[in-house]
GROMACS .gro file of C-alpha atoms in nm:
model
  513
    1UNK     CA    1 -16.676   6.903  13.235
    2UNK     CA    2 -16.623   6.588  13.048
    3UNK     CA    3 -16.309   6.459  12.873
    4UNK     CA    4 -16.352   6.559  12.502
    5UNK     CA    5 -16.362   6.131  12.369
    6UNK     CA    6 -16.299   6.152  12.019
    7UNK     CA    7 -15.952   6.045  11.909
    8UNK     CA    8 -15.661   6.338  11.892
    9UNK     CA    9 -15.515   6.356  11.500
   10UNK     CA   10 -15.192   6.183  11.583
   11UNK     CA   11 -15.374   5.895  11.748
   12UNK     CA   12 -15.579   5.851  11.414
   13UNK     CA   13 -15.287   5.849  11.192
   14UNK     CA   14 -15.092   5.583  11.422
   15UNK     CA   15 -15.442   5.416  11.401
   16UNK     CA   16 -15.420   5.445  10.997
   17UNK     CA   17 -15.089   5.305  10.975
   18UNK     CA   18 -15.171   5.005  11.182
   19UNK     CA   19 -15.462   4.924  10.936
   20UNK     CA   20 -15.249   4.956  10.621
   21UNK     CA   21 -14.956   4.730  10.778
   22UNK     CA   22 -15.184   4.446  10.917
   23UNK     CA   23 -15.373   4.473  10.539
   24UNK     CA   24 -15.034   4.459  10.357
   25UNK     CA   25 -14.937   4.170  10.569
   26UNK     CA   26 -15.271   4.011  10.540
   27UNK     CA   27 -15.229   4.067  10.145
   28UNK     CA   28 -14.883   3.912  10.146
   29UNK     CA   29 -15.024   3.621  10.355
   30UNK     CA   30 -15.237   3.573  10.114
   31UNK     CA   31 -15.139   3.569   9.812
   32UNK     CA   32 -14.711   3.518   9.901
   33UNK     CA   33 -14.376   3.711   9.799
   34UNK     CA   34 -14.423   3.739   9.398
   35UNK     CA   35 -14.026   3.873   9.358
   36UNK     CA   36 -13.873   3.699   9.058
   37UNK     CA   37 -13.563   3.506   9.285
   38UNK     CA   38 -13.265   3.624   9.107
   39UNK     CA   39 -12.918   3.635   9.203
   40UNK     CA   40 -12.802   3.911   9.438
   41UNK     CA   41 -12.404   3.929   9.486
   42UNK     CA   42 -12.105   3.712   9.311
   43UNK     CA   43 -11.803   3.725   9.436
   44UNK     CA   44 -11.565   3.682   9.189
   45UNK     CA   45 -11.740   3.887   8.986
   46UNK     CA   46 -11.492   4.100   8.758
   47UNK     CA   47 -11.260   3.989   8.986
   48UNK     CA   48 -10.872   3.850   8.916
   49UNK     CA   49 -10.883   3.537   9.030
   50UNK     CA   50 -10.513   3.372   9.168
   51UNK     CA   51 -10.442   2.997   9.277
   52UNK     CA   52 -10.532   3.050   9.624
   53UNK     CA   53 -10.849   3.175   9.561
   54UNK     CA   54 -11.036   2.840   9.559
   55UNK     CA   55 -11.440   2.932   9.590
   56UNK     CA   56 -11.685   3.165   9.470
   57UNK     CA   57 -11.998   3.263   9.605
   58UNK     CA   58 -12.374   3.330   9.443
   59UNK     CA   59 -12.582   3.525   9.700
   60UNK     CA   60 -12.963   3.536   9.642
   61UNK     CA   61 -13.267   3.696   9.636
   62UNK     CA   62 -13.475   3.407   9.834
   63UNK     CA   63 -13.440   3.041   9.842
   64UNK     CA   64 -13.364   2.836   9.643
   65UNK     CA   65 -13.403   2.437   9.489
   66UNK     CA   66 -13.023   2.378   9.554
   67UNK     CA   67 -13.021   2.061   9.287
   68UNK     CA   68 -13.147   2.288   9.013
   69UNK     CA   69 -12.867   2.550   9.081
   70UNK     CA   70 -12.620   2.320   9.021
   71UNK     CA   71 -12.749   2.175   8.805
   72UNK     CA   72 -12.804   2.427   8.526
   73UNK     CA   73 -12.503   2.653   8.609
   74UNK     CA   74 -12.225   2.690   8.346
   75UNK     CA   75 -11.891   2.780   8.337
   76UNK     CA   76 -11.691   2.850   8.032
   77UNK     CA   77 -11.451   2.765   7.994
   78UNK     CA   78 -11.516   2.437   8.219
   79UNK     CA   79 -11.393   2.443   8.582
   80UNK     CA   80 -11.425   2.131   8.780
   81UNK     CA   81 -11.522   2.173   9.111
   82UNK     CA   82 -11.812   2.074   9.406
   83UNK     CA   83 -12.202   2.268   9.509
   84UNK     CA   84 -12.274   2.309   9.843
   85UNK     CA   85 -12.462   2.568  10.017
   86UNK     CA   86 -12.597   2.716  10.257
   87UNK     CA   87 -12.917   2.955  10.368
   88UNK     CA   88 -12.932   3.128  10.064
   89UNK     CA   89 -12.538   3.142   9.914
   90UNK     CA   90 -12.478   2.873   9.749
   91UNK     CA   91 -12.063   2.787   9.666
   92UNK     CA   92 -11.865   2.640   9.421
   93UNK     CA   93 -11.527   2.527   9.536
   94UNK     CA   94 -11.264   2.492   9.243
   95UNK     CA   95 -11.083   2.106   9.249
   96UNK     CA   96 -10.768   2.223   9.027
   97UNK     CA   97 -10.604   2.548   9.086
   98UNK     CA   98 -10.780   2.751   8.769
   99UNK     CA   99 -10.547   2.819   8.504
  100UNK     CA  100 -10.391   3.113   8.406
  101UNK     CA  101 -10.433   3.342   8.176
  102UNK     CA  102 -10.849   3.294   8.082
  103UNK     CA  103 -11.120   3.509   8.045
  104UNK     CA  104 -11.448   3.268   8.245
  105UNK     CA  105 -11.791   3.332   8.206
  106UNK     CA  106 -12.060   3.205   8.444
  107UNK     CA  107 -12.438   3.166   8.416
  108UNK     CA  108 -12.737   3.042   8.528
  109UNK     CA  109 -13.083   2.933   8.363
  110UNK     CA  110 -13.380   2.762   8.466
  111UNK     CA  111 -13.334   2.697   8.839
  112UNK     CA  112 -13.596   2.738   9.054
  113UNK     CA  113 -13.666   2.894   9.386
  114UNK     CA  114 -13.861   2.725   9.694
  115UNK     CA  115 -14.156   2.676   9.775
  116UNK     CA  116 -14.295   2.769   9.521
  117UNK     CA  117 -14.070   2.604   9.202
  118UNK     CA  118 -14.075   2.925   8.946
  119UNK     CA  119 -13.735   3.003   8.740
  120UNK     CA  120 -13.530   3.220   8.855
  121UNK     CA  121 -13.420   3.575   8.715
  122UNK     CA  122 -13.131   3.425   8.402
  123UNK     CA  123 -12.760   3.527   8.542
  124UNK     CA  124 -12.419   3.658   8.341
  125UNK     CA  125 -12.123   3.684   8.528
  126UNK     CA  126 -11.747   3.736   8.389
  127UNK     CA  127 -11.436   3.684   8.624
  128UNK     CA  128 -11.096   3.611   8.506
  129UNK     CA  129 -10.793   3.460   8.590
  130UNK     CA  130 -10.428   3.626   8.678
  131UNK     CA  131 -10.196   3.665   8.371
  132UNK     CA  132  -9.880   3.406   8.340
  133UNK     CA  133  -9.633   3.675   8.449
  134UNK     CA  134  -9.198   3.504   8.538
  135UNK     CA  135  -9.037   3.716   8.632
  136UNK     CA  136  -8.576   3.668   8.566
  137UNK     CA  137  -8.219   3.765   8.585
  138UNK     CA  138  -8.104   3.844   8.209
  139UNK     CA  139  -7.808   3.672   8.008
  140UNK     CA  140  -7.574   3.768   7.769
  141UNK     CA  141  -7.610   4.122   7.669
  142UNK     CA  142  -7.966   4.133   7.917
  143UNK     CA  143  -7.671   4.048   8.233
  144UNK     CA  144  -7.775   4.169   8.495
  145UNK     CA  145  -8.123   4.305   8.412
  146UNK     CA  146  -8.403   4.262   8.604
  147UNK     CA  147  -8.651   4.133   8.330
  148UNK     CA  148  -9.100   4.056   8.358
  149UNK     CA  149  -9.186   3.873   8.127
  150UNK     CA  150  -9.591   3.870   8.052
  151UNK     CA  151  -9.703   3.554   7.892
  152UNK     CA  152 -10.043   3.586   7.881
  153UNK     CA  153  -9.995   3.920   7.676
  154UNK     CA  154  -9.661   3.895   7.548
  155UNK     CA  155  -9.516   4.149   7.672
  156UNK     CA  156  -9.134   4.202   7.786
  157UNK     CA  157  -9.027   4.446   8.075
  158UNK     CA  158  -8.702   4.597   8.172
  159UNK     CA  159  -8.799   4.611   8.563
  160UNK     CA  160  -8.442   4.761   8.672
  161UNK     CA  161  -8.192   5.004   8.550
  162UNK     CA  162  -7.907   4.947   8.291
  163UNK     CA  163  -7.679   5.103   8.536
  164UNK     CA  164  -7.790   4.831   8.895
  165UNK     CA  165  -7.690   4.489   8.821
  166UNK     CA  166  -7.934   4.305   8.998
  167UNK     CA  167  -7.810   3.960   9.240
  168UNK     CA  168  -8.155   3.824   9.307
  169UNK     CA  169  -8.484   3.900   9.405
  170UNK     CA  170  -8.790   3.727   9.569
  171UNK     CA  171  -9.186   3.872   9.453
  172UNK     CA  172  -9.451   4.059   9.670
  173UNK     CA  173  -9.759   3.819   9.680
  174UNK     CA  174  -9.990   4.100   9.532
  175UNK     CA  175  -9.761   3.974   9.233
  176UNK     CA  176  -9.773   4.475   9.237
  177UNK     CA  177  -9.426   4.453   9.336
  178UNK     CA  178  -8.994   4.300   9.329
  179UNK     CA  179  -8.767   4.284   9.675
  180UNK     CA  180  -8.445   4.281   9.493
  181UNK     CA  181  -8.090   4.366   9.553
  182UNK     CA  182  -7.881   4.491   9.324
  183UNK     CA  183  -7.517   4.672   9.303
  184UNK     CA  184  -7.427   4.982   9.053
  185UNK     CA  185  -7.193   4.831   8.787
  186UNK     CA  186  -6.814   4.887   8.790
  187UNK     CA  187  -6.782   4.934   9.180
  188UNK     CA  188  -6.464   4.806   9.322
  189UNK     CA  189  -6.687   4.659   9.616
  190UNK     CA  190  -6.751   4.342   9.399
  191UNK     CA  191  -7.056   4.204   9.567
  192UNK     CA  192  -7.225   4.452   9.782
  193UNK     CA  193  -7.556   4.492   9.744
  194UNK     CA  194  -7.789   4.722   9.858
  195UNK     CA  195  -8.229   4.607   9.883
  196UNK     CA  196  -8.484   4.786   9.643
  197UNK     CA  197  -8.819   4.728   9.576
  198UNK     CA  198  -8.962   4.803   9.248
  199UNK     CA  199  -9.362   4.840   9.077
  200UNK     CA  200  -9.462   4.565   8.815
  201UNK     CA  201  -9.711   4.785   8.702
  202UNK     CA  202  -9.954   4.479   8.773
  203UNK     CA  203 -10.230   4.518   9.044
  204UNK     CA  204 -10.473   4.144   9.035
  205UNK     CA  205 -10.829   4.270   9.211
  206UNK     CA  206 -10.865   3.938   9.363
  207UNK     CA  207 -11.154   3.866   9.510
  208UNK     CA  208 -11.268   4.030   9.872
  209UNK     CA  209 -11.054   4.287   9.891
  210UNK     CA  210 -11.069   4.718   9.723
  211UNK     CA  211 -11.029   4.740   9.445
  212UNK     CA  212 -10.677   5.003   9.309
  213UNK     CA  213 -10.543   5.095   9.004
  214UNK     CA  214 -10.170   4.978   9.003
  215UNK     CA  215  -9.906   5.229   9.007
  216UNK     CA  216  -9.643   5.249   8.687
  217UNK     CA  217  -9.446   5.004   8.599
  218UNK     CA  218  -9.068   5.026   8.710
  219UNK     CA  219  -9.108   5.294   9.048
  220UNK     CA  220  -8.774   5.142   9.248
  221UNK     CA  221  -8.697   5.262   9.648
  222UNK     CA  222  -8.398   5.189   9.762
  223UNK     CA  223  -8.517   5.027  10.152
  224UNK     CA  224  -8.222   4.910  10.281
  225UNK     CA  225  -7.831   5.005  10.227
  226UNK     CA  226  -7.533   4.927  10.336
  227UNK     CA  227  -7.311   5.178  10.432
  228UNK     CA  228  -7.250   5.068  10.783
  229UNK     CA  229  -7.323   4.623  10.693
  230UNK     CA  230  -7.270   4.465  10.354
  231UNK     CA  231  -7.545   4.288  10.300
  232UNK     CA  232  -7.583   3.926  10.193
  233UNK     CA  233  -7.882   3.687  10.164
  234UNK     CA  234  -8.255   3.783  10.229
  235UNK     CA  235  -8.591   3.589  10.244
  236UNK     CA  236  -8.907   3.778  10.229
  237UNK     CA  237  -9.230   3.644  10.371
  238UNK     CA  238  -9.478   3.437  10.176
  239UNK     CA  239  -9.719   3.702  10.261
  240UNK     CA  240  -9.548   3.994  10.208
  241UNK     CA  241  -9.523   4.125  10.573
  242UNK     CA  242  -9.151   4.124  10.681
  243UNK     CA  243  -8.811   4.049  10.538
  244UNK     CA  244  -8.487   3.878  10.745
  245UNK     CA  245  -8.162   3.976  10.578
  246UNK     CA  246  -7.811   3.869  10.634
  247UNK     CA  247  -7.556   4.133  10.771
  248UNK     CA  248  -7.164   4.223  10.810
  249UNK     CA  249  -7.053   4.490  10.986
  250UNK     CA  250  -6.822   4.684  10.808
  251UNK     CA  251  -6.569   4.770  11.063
  252UNK     CA  252  -6.591   4.423  11.267
  253UNK     CA  253  -6.620   4.162  10.974
  254UNK     CA  254  -6.674   3.975  11.222
  255UNK     CA  255  -6.993   4.089  11.387
  256UNK     CA  256  -7.239   3.887  11.152
  257UNK     CA  257  -7.622   3.886  11.231
  258UNK     CA  258  -7.985   3.875  11.062
  259UNK     CA  259  -8.196   4.141  11.075
  260UNK     CA  260  -8.565   4.160  11.077
  261UNK     CA  261  -8.680   4.435  10.826
  262UNK     CA  262  -9.126   4.500  10.929
  263UNK     CA  263  -9.347   4.657  10.709
  264UNK     CA  264  -9.229   4.994  10.665
  265UNK     CA  265  -8.867   4.852  10.629
  266UNK     CA  266  -8.788   4.971  10.965
  267UNK     CA  267  -8.425   4.714  11.001
  268UNK     CA  268  -8.404   4.530  11.355
  269UNK     CA  269  -8.112   4.368  11.475
  270UNK     CA  270  -8.274   3.985  11.550
  271UNK     CA  271  -7.878   3.894  11.741
  272UNK     CA  272  -7.912   3.609  11.585
  273UNK     CA  273  -7.608   3.383  11.351
  274UNK     CA  274  -7.666   3.242  11.013
  275UNK     CA  275  -7.367   3.027  10.864
  276UNK     CA  276  -7.585   2.933  10.617
  277UNK     CA  277  -7.876   2.919  10.411
  278UNK     CA  278  -8.225   3.034  10.589
  279UNK     CA  279  -8.584   3.077  10.512
  280UNK     CA  280  -8.908   3.204  10.699
  281UNK     CA  281  -9.140   2.978  10.765
  282UNK     CA  282  -9.499   2.941  10.610
  283UNK     CA  283  -9.648   3.070  10.959
  284UNK     CA  284  -9.477   3.432  10.850
  285UNK     CA  285  -9.377   3.410  11.286
  286UNK     CA  286  -9.052   3.182  11.238
  287UNK     CA  287  -8.701   3.138  11.032
  288UNK     CA  288  -8.521   2.770  10.943
  289UNK     CA  289  -8.118   2.828  10.945
  290UNK     CA  290  -7.908   2.564  10.843
  291UNK     CA  291  -7.618   2.493  11.111
  292UNK     CA  292  -7.406   2.185  11.034
  293UNK     CA  293  -7.542   1.894  11.034
  294UNK     CA  294  -7.895   2.003  11.063
  295UNK     CA  295  -8.217   2.278  11.125
  296UNK     CA  296  -8.260   2.526  11.432
  297UNK     CA  297  -8.601   2.637  11.456
  298UNK     CA  298  -8.591   3.057  11.576
  299UNK     CA  299  -8.946   3.260  11.670
  300UNK     CA  300  -8.879   3.580  11.458
  301UNK     CA  301  -9.046   3.734  11.798
  302UNK     CA  302  -9.039   3.598  12.142
  303UNK     CA  303  -9.386   3.514  12.237
  304UNK     CA  304  -9.465   3.346  11.884
  305UNK     CA  305  -9.470   3.033  12.087
  306UNK     CA  306  -9.416   2.725  11.949
  307UNK     CA  307  -9.353   2.616  11.579
  308UNK     CA  308  -9.591   2.340  11.398
  309UNK     CA  309  -9.210   2.156  11.264
  310UNK     CA  310  -9.032   2.137  11.517
  311UNK     CA  311  -8.896   1.851  11.392
  312UNK     CA  312  -8.686   1.992  11.086
  313UNK     CA  313  -8.306   1.912  11.316
  314UNK     CA  314  -8.353   1.607  11.224
  315UNK     CA  315  -8.274   1.742  10.846
  316UNK     CA  316  -7.955   1.922  10.707
  317UNK     CA  317  -8.209   2.117  10.384
  318UNK     CA  318  -8.500   2.207  10.356
  319UNK     CA  319  -8.634   2.187   9.961
  320UNK     CA  320  -9.004   2.360   9.975
  321UNK     CA  321  -9.298   2.407  10.149
  322UNK     CA  322  -9.627   2.227  10.047
  323UNK     CA  323  -9.887   2.537   9.953
  324UNK     CA  324 -10.112   2.470  10.254
  325UNK     CA  325  -9.829   2.424  10.437
  326UNK     CA  326  -9.897   2.175  10.585
  327UNK     CA  327  -9.539   1.889  10.426
  328UNK     CA  328  -9.217   2.032  10.355
  329UNK     CA  329  -8.982   1.787  10.146
  330UNK     CA  330  -8.620   1.800  10.308
  331UNK     CA  331  -8.328   1.655  10.236
  332UNK     CA  332  -8.120   1.432  10.538
  333UNK     CA  333  -7.688   1.388  10.477
  334UNK     CA  334  -7.651   1.058  10.588
  335UNK     CA  335  -7.325   0.913  10.766
  336UNK     CA  336  -7.190   0.767  10.410
  337UNK     CA  337  -7.204   1.095  10.273
  338UNK     CA  338  -7.555   1.004  10.092
  339UNK     CA  339  -7.843   1.182  10.085
  340UNK     CA  340  -8.207   1.080  10.153
  341UNK     CA  341  -8.465   1.307  10.002
  342UNK     CA  342  -8.793   1.258  10.297
  343UNK     CA  343  -9.129   1.457  10.255
  344UNK     CA  344  -9.240   1.442  10.659
  345UNK     CA  345  -9.633   1.667  10.698
  346UNK     CA  346  -9.674   1.876  11.062
  347UNK     CA  347  -9.852   1.517  11.188
  348UNK     CA  348  -9.517   1.363  11.179
  349UNK     CA  349  -9.553   1.082  10.845
  350UNK     CA  350  -9.226   1.107  10.758
  351UNK     CA  351  -9.178   1.001  10.416
  352UNK     CA  352  -8.843   0.883  10.213
  353UNK     CA  353  -8.872   0.890   9.882
  354UNK     CA  354  -8.507   0.822   9.754
  355UNK     CA  355  -8.111   0.802   9.895
  356UNK     CA  356  -7.914   0.840   9.633
  357UNK     CA  357  -7.496   0.896   9.619
  358UNK     CA  358  -7.559   1.252   9.387
  359UNK     CA  359  -7.672   1.568   9.575
  360UNK     CA  360  -8.001   1.684   9.569
  361UNK     CA  361  -8.045   2.013   9.483
  362UNK     CA  362  -8.388   2.167   9.458
  363UNK     CA  363  -8.754   2.067   9.463
  364UNK     CA  364  -9.094   2.247   9.473
  365UNK     CA  365  -9.484   2.053   9.554
  366UNK     CA  366  -9.745   2.052   9.308
  367UNK     CA  367 -10.017   2.264   9.421
  368UNK     CA  368 -10.207   2.055   9.593
  369UNK     CA  369  -9.924   1.864   9.706
  370UNK     CA  370  -9.944   1.566   9.518
  371UNK     CA  371  -9.641   1.588   9.329
  372UNK     CA  372  -9.260   1.661   9.396
  373UNK     CA  373  -9.042   1.802   9.090
  374UNK     CA  374  -8.690   1.770   9.189
  375UNK     CA  375  -8.343   1.817   9.105
  376UNK     CA  376  -8.095   1.535   9.114
  377UNK     CA  377  -7.734   1.489   9.042
  378UNK     CA  378  -7.601   1.116   8.940
  379UNK     CA  379  -7.250   0.985   8.965
  380UNK     CA  380  -7.082   0.923   8.651
  381UNK     CA  381  -6.756   0.773   8.641
  382UNK     CA  382  -6.486   0.660   8.911
  383UNK     CA  383  -6.137   0.819   9.048
  384UNK     CA  384  -6.011   1.155   9.054
  385UNK     CA  385  -6.048   1.298   8.745
  386UNK     CA  386  -6.335   1.105   8.573
  387UNK     CA  387  -6.539   1.198   8.872
  388UNK     CA  388  -6.848   1.433   8.787
  389UNK     CA  389  -7.162   1.432   8.886
  390UNK     CA  390  -7.501   1.499   8.609
  391UNK     CA  391  -7.809   1.642   8.697
  392UNK     CA  392  -8.093   1.555   8.578
  393UNK     CA  393  -8.516   1.725   8.651
  394UNK     CA  394  -8.743   1.450   8.798
  395UNK     CA  395  -9.083   1.397   8.913
  396UNK     CA  396  -9.246   1.179   9.186
  397UNK     CA  397  -9.589   1.068   9.298
  398UNK     CA  398  -9.647   1.155   9.611
  399UNK     CA  399  -9.906   0.780   9.606
  400UNK     CA  400  -9.682   0.546   9.480
  401UNK     CA  401  -9.316   0.715   9.536
  402UNK     CA  402  -9.264   0.634   9.232
  403UNK     CA  403  -8.977   0.862   9.072
  404UNK     CA  404  -9.002   0.931   8.667
  405UNK     CA  405  -8.635   1.105   8.490
  406UNK     CA  406  -8.833   1.377   8.261
  407UNK     CA  407  -8.484   1.531   8.093
  408UNK     CA  408  -8.032   1.480   8.128
  409UNK     CA  409  -7.824   1.858   8.169
  410UNK     CA  410  -7.472   1.844   8.078
  411UNK     CA  411  -7.245   1.860   8.368
  412UNK     CA  412  -7.158   2.092   8.671
  413UNK     CA  413  -7.475   2.298   8.554
  414UNK     CA  414  -7.652   2.582   8.783
  415UNK     CA  415  -8.025   2.539   8.748
  416UNK     CA  416  -8.303   2.657   8.886
  417UNK     CA  417  -8.701   2.522   8.857
  418UNK     CA  418  -9.012   2.703   8.970
  419UNK     CA  419  -9.382   2.543   8.896
  420UNK     CA  420  -9.607   2.794   8.759
  421UNK     CA  421  -9.911   2.910   9.071
  422UNK     CA  422 -10.166   2.733   8.870
  423UNK     CA  423  -9.903   2.400   8.816
  424UNK     CA  424  -9.945   2.403   8.475
  425UNK     CA  425  -9.613   2.494   8.317
  426UNK     CA  426  -9.260   2.450   8.493
  427UNK     CA  427  -8.959   2.692   8.394
  428UNK     CA  428  -8.601   2.560   8.392
  429UNK     CA  429  -8.318   2.755   8.360
  430UNK     CA  430  -7.924   2.633   8.257
  431UNK     CA  431  -7.626   2.682   8.027
  432UNK     CA  432  -7.687   2.505   7.721
  433UNK     CA  433  -7.419   2.617   7.460
  434UNK     CA  434  -7.427   2.259   7.266
  435UNK     CA  435  -7.789   2.153   7.127
  436UNK     CA  436  -8.128   2.248   7.239
  437UNK     CA  437  -8.401   1.916   7.141
  438UNK     CA  438  -8.589   2.046   6.853
  439UNK     CA  439  -8.913   1.783   6.956
  440UNK     CA  440  -8.937   1.538   7.249
  441UNK     CA  441  -9.164   1.286   7.217
  442UNK     CA  442  -9.271   1.203   7.596
  443UNK     CA  443  -9.630   1.070   7.541
  444UNK     CA  444  -9.579   0.771   7.709
  445UNK     CA  445  -9.432   0.914   7.983
  446UNK     CA  446  -9.612   0.789   8.220
  447UNK     CA  447  -9.655   0.481   8.124
  448UNK     CA  448  -9.298   0.429   8.214
  449UNK     CA  449  -9.170   0.334   8.621
  450UNK     CA  450  -8.844   0.309   8.817
  451UNK     CA  451  -8.766   0.208   9.160
  452UNK     CA  452  -8.817   0.357   9.500
  453UNK     CA  453  -8.386   0.377   9.508
  454UNK     CA  454  -8.252   0.343   9.105
  455UNK     CA  455  -7.955   0.283   8.900
  456UNK     CA  456  -7.901   0.557   8.639
  457UNK     CA  457  -7.985   0.250   8.386
  458UNK     CA  458  -8.333   0.179   8.593
  459UNK     CA  459  -8.452   0.533   8.521
  460UNK     CA  460  -8.731   0.613   8.287
  461UNK     CA  461  -8.570   0.823   7.920
  462UNK     CA  462  -8.825   1.005   7.756
  463UNK     CA  463  -8.875   0.817   7.417
  464UNK     CA  464  -8.794   0.948   7.134
  465UNK     CA  465  -8.810   0.842   6.729
  466UNK     CA  466  -8.485   0.697   6.553
  467UNK     CA  467  -8.698   0.685   6.186
  468UNK     CA  468  -8.717   1.042   6.183
  469UNK     CA  469  -8.369   1.249   6.103
  470UNK     CA  470  -8.406   1.607   6.249
  471UNK     CA  471  -8.260   1.919   6.118
  472UNK     CA  472  -7.898   2.027   6.305
  473UNK     CA  473  -7.990   2.154   6.646
  474UNK     CA  474  -7.981   2.520   6.726
  475UNK     CA  475  -7.640   2.618   6.981
  476UNK     CA  476  -7.681   2.879   7.211
  477UNK     CA  477  -7.382   3.139   7.284
  478UNK     CA  478  -7.165   2.950   7.487
  479UNK     CA  479  -7.217   2.991   7.872
  480UNK     CA  480  -7.603   3.130   7.803
  481UNK     CA  481  -7.831   3.051   8.070
  482UNK     CA  482  -8.140   2.954   7.849
  483UNK     CA  483  -8.527   2.942   8.034
  484UNK     CA  484  -8.728   2.640   7.885
  485UNK     CA  485  -9.109   2.623   7.913
  486UNK     CA  486  -9.245   2.269   7.975
  487UNK     CA  487  -9.632   2.222   7.966
  488UNK     CA  488  -9.812   2.068   8.217
  489UNK     CA  489 -10.156   1.816   8.225
  490UNK     CA  490 -10.285   1.717   8.483
  491UNK     CA  491 -10.458   1.354   8.336
  492UNK     CA  492 -10.644   1.129   8.580
  493UNK     CA  493 -10.448   1.180   8.855
  494UNK     CA  494 -10.068   1.163   8.611
  495UNK     CA  495  -9.938   1.448   8.469
  496UNK     CA  496  -9.751   1.444   8.152
  497UNK     CA  497  -9.563   1.626   8.082
  498UNK     CA  498  -9.528   1.827   7.745
  499UNK     CA  499  -9.247   1.900   7.455
  500UNK     CA  500  -9.039   2.204   7.646
  501UNK     CA  501  -8.945   2.482   7.435
  502UNK     CA  502  -8.773   2.789   7.515
  503UNK     CA  503  -8.884   3.109   7.600
  504UNK     CA  504  -8.599   3.331   7.606
  505UNK     CA  505  -8.207   3.356   7.748
  506UNK     CA  506  -8.247   3.456   8.149
  507UNK     CA  507  -8.162   3.265   8.481
  508UNK     CA  508  -8.359   3.216   8.793
  509UNK     CA  509  -8.682   3.257   8.648
  510UNK     CA  510  -8.987   3.242   8.947
  511UNK     CA  511  -9.382   3.283   8.819
  512UNK     CA  512  -9.582   3.580   9.020
  513UNK     CA  513  -9.838   3.375   9.206
   0.00000   0.00000   0.00000
């Protein structure tokens, strides 16, 4: 019998599918893809953007005329940036840190696709920057309380309970928690803190991170007690992954060492003594310890290898690291008892900014690493009994090495400065028991210049108007710390410092990242 020559049902179905596919392909080749170009994804949509977020990406469903995209992209309020693209993705990179506390709208219309040249489907998106938030220790009647002040919402929140006296604190990088040391009020032991964390009630949904709701504010957790060891200084890593604590054995007071706490807060002894200050390096893998007249670089783990900052032992103190971790502001203690301020990069370039007979108390880079704010002192008077150090706030332009004096303070004050993550506000706290300036006219501040190693008379003073007689300035209670905010504006690569405004009684103010 001859085999059947007609196709089986399965074969007929397969042939039909192939025929339809061929026809569909021919139609596409003849008519082209008529789908309208549109934005498929916006990486910052409804996200909380911080200073470390530098670029957003628009993903399209087809190739675009990228010049038309760059031309028609609108951001309100405007943000300076540069455009780039690859494949079907368009990137916009900010050239200045995003200002905090604002909502931004992104729109794109009239951009065209290629090769058809047809206009895109109109796109609307939005995102917001993180809130402007300060955390500080209370002063006066609020002494020892840990306080959060949200300047964007104008809300003040107590984070620590009244029974705890907070000594020091450091925010976690996400802004959702604060690490702090505190002791019970009224204890006879004096300074004998334990380590805690407390929730801020904030959680910023950063780009490319899982969305979640913030935990309630004020949830306190004890992470390191003081039953066997007294806890002294501590440092939190930049990424929040580890904590280093200086501890002293209660039974053997000579037994002092550094301890490492991991993300689960499990303490492990490092067998590394630290008589002076210490801090965790930007790589989160090394420890910088002050030892005598120099600094030691110690790996936190045996296999961490070489540090980018092996040049630091020739310096005596670290003030700050730039945000990108490529620069460090350091102090050298000279044999003639003067002090020199340097900025050193990881490539080994050492730049001396000034040498003074006074003290170099603190310093902080601006977000782009182009300016350095510092608290310095100058010597006034001669002979025993007349000698005093007068502190002042200064600004260094690192490109020109110029120094600009911003404000004088009363002698022998405790001072602390903290620059906002967007670089637009400087918080300074100090004891001001005499007068608070009602007004400072510093519109011409940056027209003044000063030599590299200025004398007190050569420093540029903030101009004032002698023709106006201001009302008597208000008085602060004696020895009460006050936080002042200096608004800053970057204008043609120069920083213009605005009129300082009082915020609240407090000290050690720090901005949330």
